[in-house]
């Protein structure tokens, strides 16, 4: 599924963000700029393979492919918005009805 | 993301399946065979774009891309396992940090 | 259901608002004035087709008809009260027993 | 909102239906036929003013306008599917930002 | 059930109050004094027909009889403690086993 | 509040009833007849002081005034429908804003 | 069960305490000192008959024996920590399998 | 608290019982008779130190004092009603405000 | 932590078992015998590294170390009791305060 | 399982930590340094036998082996992060399928 050689493990992660409404605007802009750069860096590296907005909420659904649990934890923990987030991490396996499962 | 021309709308769907443990084995085999064929048909048509098993559970996380709500409802309602399923449907939008969002 | 030509997609949205009781009154008045103007603008455009108060709560139940998920997300995200809101978004389809469903 | 003369009271009702998968098909067909006729009768009378399918679920979101609590209860209790339903009843009031509220 | 002539609609309302422990004592005393006067005014008018304390909690269970949903919403919204309250509103109908139901 | 001489203790009880849809009709009619007679007997004795239907549900909200916990438990346990019920029992005290509290 | 002459009513109460981590230490010490004295006073009077710490939490499980609901409410409401507590009150009756029930 | 010499560990256990309403009456009577005998045996041995009925529910709140986790598990697992029970087990410690804690 | 050479991934799994009380005793004995053999086989292979009973419940807390998500899913899915189980799967990483983390 | 002579009792504890995002950095560093030292001290003493990070969350799953409930409570209560933690304490017993249970 990726071009790396070591086996990769897939996870769905839902991230809900709760920013205090009275956060300093400059601090907030900086935070969101760093968050975007950080998210795009891990997308380019092939670890953060999908990123979708959940309609109507400051939340996203993401798919990650990582070498191990420590790597996934380090990526999530390093998010600039991490202190404002609630995470839901779901390990995914191949589904027998997936038409690409036999590839 | 697909080759169809009309706009497509993306949804995440989590399906949890609860089969009665005392279901007749032949009935059950037939049901699961039909479920697999049905799921693969909608994958090949480009509507059911991802299908993953949730580790340790008779459940899956799926991504759908459909023309409208009636189409998604018809696909889900038609699942042979539908009477045994609990569904959680989440509409997805583009995320501003998605590196492919500007495509 | 509307006079626009492109297909529309219907959603129910429940919005719960939690304003800090010690919010500055002038800020609050301005916020509520802008919220009302914003809500009425999207009602006049035909996107926000119903808006009801939930009895006894600072909350509403609304019906939206939009072109796609990105449009709905943009409308909700742009609400002046969005940072104080919890949203519950439910996609709706035609019901076979609806007497207007065959129209 | 309706042509009746006495005041009407508006409610949102969410109905979730759980039919046993092993229900006798003839009994089930009869039940669903009677349910549809019943639902349409109350739509034509102007009491059941909206009826939408919740995507992916055997459930609906409905809007009722009734003379009083006893009338709403009698309508819901009389549903052929009532013994298989879970109901969530929410009383609705006018919202000050509704552009039709002053009508 | 009351001496007014127009029909009345009955609701149970549970109100849970969460006051910040560090609220200014003078402000708080004033708030509670106004709350009590307000609650008693609507009891005397015959709208707020029962008011009980829930043992061990800053909460009450109340019975209201009102002309319509807008009236009930206006009464609850106007409570001096409303910004600190969580409401649970339950519409009530006559019960067939109530010995006074046939009156 | 009652004419008995010993002190009485007030409780709110919400009862939700779940009857199996395939219950034998004769058995069910007998059960409901006995339930009604039982409920009315305890209303006439002054223990079950209010009984309201919760709109749209096979459920009721009731107010009891009893001598002690054993008496309330015996009344509820003896309900013909008890094996099909879920109970929520809430002890009530006088509220300082109740206009009849000083009586 | 106690040496008082009037009948007593038994309740289990779970109290969860949430103190703000940045509370002024002197205020906090005073609060906890007063809480302890208050709790011991009601233990000595025979109303607060058991008091156990729930392992790993700032919470306790307690058994009370009181004359009526107003008395229990007054004791709980008067706790110095009451504004920081969440209460769960459960009325208890005699159990038919209790070897002391027939005493 | 007991006359045994080895240290004892205290637990609160809430047991909720769900008996199928159509259970064979003779089987049920036998089950309840054995349950009562079993419960009384462990009360007499000093392990099951309190047993109270939760008002209005087929449930109890109990206090156990046992030598270790295996012993508590064996006692609960051996209950004739165990297959019909939901358990909530809470370990209890001494509370610093307990007037008997220094004994 | 194990002697295998490929990297291992650690998971906590809570398994809750709900057996129908009226299950045929011979079928049940066979099921439990096969469950025990299966659980011990995966313990001996080094995949199921800890297995503890949750006190008072037909449930366990287990620690698994596996090569990947598909392997963990296959082990859990293959449990003879799987059709009667509810699973909660939690991926674990190294903790920076673990005194063995630097090993 | 440990080299101490008195019997030990095993518990699983899940700790969720919620630090205010605006905590003073020096205070926070000091807090985390003390937390780590404290956690390692109890690991070295043999009481805190396992400590794992829950992937993607500021939370851990731990196994403790202690002499009694008071000892476990004292260890948890003494954690420098205790005022910011939510605890879930689960007593564990031997499982009959554990291959080391007979040791």
PDB file of C-alpha atoms in Angstrom, chain F residues 21-82:
ATOM      1  CA  UNK F  21     -44.228  -7.942  20.819  1.00  0.00           C
ATOM      2  CA  UNK F  22     -45.142 -11.617  20.502  1.00  0.00           C
ATOM      3  CA  UNK F  23     -46.765 -11.920  23.935  1.00  0.00           C
ATOM      4  CA  UNK F  24     -49.944 -14.010  23.949  1.00  0.00           C
ATOM      5  CA  UNK F  25     -52.845 -11.521  23.541  1.00  0.00           C
ATOM      6  CA  UNK F  26     -55.005 -13.082  26.224  1.00  0.00           C
ATOM      7  CA  UNK F  27     -52.151 -13.166  28.712  1.00  0.00           C
ATOM      8  CA  UNK F  28     -51.356  -9.587  27.852  1.00  0.00           C
ATOM      9  CA  UNK F  29     -54.919  -8.366  28.255  1.00  0.00           C
ATOM     10  CA  UNK F  30     -55.138 -10.039  31.631  1.00  0.00           C
ATOM     11  CA  UNK F  31     -51.821  -8.514  32.679  1.00  0.00           C
ATOM     12  CA  UNK F  32     -52.889  -5.006  31.663  1.00  0.00           C
ATOM     13  CA  UNK F  33     -56.255  -5.379  33.381  1.00  0.00           C
ATOM     14  CA  UNK F  34     -54.585  -6.438  36.612  1.00  0.00           C
ATOM     15  CA  UNK F  35     -52.025  -3.629  36.292  1.00  0.00           C
ATOM     16  CA  UNK F  36     -54.765  -1.031  35.979  1.00  0.00           C
ATOM     17  CA  UNK F  37     -56.698  -2.373  38.979  1.00  0.00           C
ATOM     18  CA  UNK F  38     -53.518  -2.488  41.057  1.00  0.00           C
ATOM     19  CA  UNK F  39     -52.510   1.047  40.082  1.00  0.00           C
ATOM     20  CA  UNK F  40     -55.946   2.389  40.929  1.00  0.00           C
ATOM     21  CA  UNK F  41     -56.056   0.632  44.285  1.00  0.00           C
ATOM     22  CA  UNK F  42     -52.828   2.389  45.360  1.00  0.00           C
ATOM     23  CA  UNK F  43     -54.098   5.701  44.019  1.00  0.00           C
ATOM     24  CA  UNK F  44     -57.276   5.396  46.076  1.00  0.00           C
ATOM     25  CA  UNK F  45     -55.276   4.576  49.207  1.00  0.00           C
ATOM     26  CA  UNK F  46     -53.368   7.855  48.774  1.00  0.00           C
ATOM     27  CA  UNK F  47     -49.920   6.290  48.151  1.00  0.00           C
ATOM     28  CA  UNK F  48     -49.735   6.817  44.370  1.00  0.00           C
ATOM     29  CA  UNK F  49     -50.618  10.465  44.166  1.00  0.00           C
ATOM     30  CA  UNK F  50     -49.935  11.286  40.485  1.00  0.00           C
ATOM     31  CA  UNK F  51     -49.700   9.168  37.341  1.00  0.00           C
ATOM     32  CA  UNK F  52     -48.883  10.667  33.925  1.00  0.00           C
ATOM     33  CA  UNK F  53     -48.170   9.072  30.555  1.00  0.00           C
ATOM     34  CA  UNK F  54     -44.851  10.110  28.946  1.00  0.00           C
ATOM     35  CA  UNK F  55     -45.846  11.192  25.417  1.00  0.00           C
ATOM     36  CA  UNK F  56     -44.941   8.673  22.732  1.00  0.00           C
ATOM     37  CA  UNK F  57     -43.567   6.011  25.070  1.00  0.00           C
ATOM     38  CA  UNK F  58     -44.892   3.003  27.011  1.00  0.00           C
ATOM     39  CA  UNK F  59     -43.737   4.755  30.158  1.00  0.00           C
ATOM     40  CA  UNK F  60     -45.090   6.853  32.985  1.00  0.00           C
ATOM     41  CA  UNK F  61     -43.950   9.434  35.511  1.00  0.00           C
ATOM     42  CA  UNK F  62     -45.479   8.929  38.935  1.00  0.00           C
ATOM     43  CA  UNK F  63     -45.394  10.578  42.347  1.00  0.00           C
ATOM     44  CA  UNK F  64     -45.616   8.381  45.455  1.00  0.00           C
ATOM     45  CA  UNK F  65     -46.062   9.304  49.110  1.00  0.00           C
ATOM     46  CA  UNK F  66     -45.176   6.429  51.419  1.00  0.00           C
ATOM     47  CA  UNK F  67     -44.428   5.629  55.042  1.00  0.00           C
ATOM     48  CA  UNK F  68     -40.961   4.195  54.364  1.00  0.00           C
ATOM     49  CA  UNK F  69     -38.649   2.532  51.819  1.00  0.00           C
ATOM     50  CA  UNK F  70     -39.980  -0.950  52.470  1.00  0.00           C
ATOM     51  CA  UNK F  71     -43.515   0.207  51.687  1.00  0.00           C
ATOM     52  CA  UNK F  72     -42.489   1.851  48.409  1.00  0.00           C
ATOM     53  CA  UNK F  73     -40.484  -1.209  47.401  1.00  0.00           C
ATOM     54  CA  UNK F  74     -43.410  -3.531  48.161  1.00  0.00           C
ATOM     55  CA  UNK F  75     -45.798  -1.431  46.054  1.00  0.00           C
ATOM     56  CA  UNK F  76     -43.456  -1.329  43.043  1.00  0.00           C
ATOM     57  CA  UNK F  77     -42.384  -4.989  43.327  1.00  0.00           C
ATOM     58  CA  UNK F  78     -46.038  -6.027  43.396  1.00  0.00           C
ATOM     59  CA  UNK F  79     -46.907  -4.378  40.069  1.00  0.00           C
ATOM     60  CA  UNK F  80     -48.163  -7.046  37.623  1.00  0.00           C
ATOM     61  CA  UNK F  81     -45.933  -5.429  34.973  1.00  0.00           C
ATOM     62  CA  UNK F  82     -42.875  -5.291  37.290  1.00  0.00           C
TER      63      UNK F  82
END
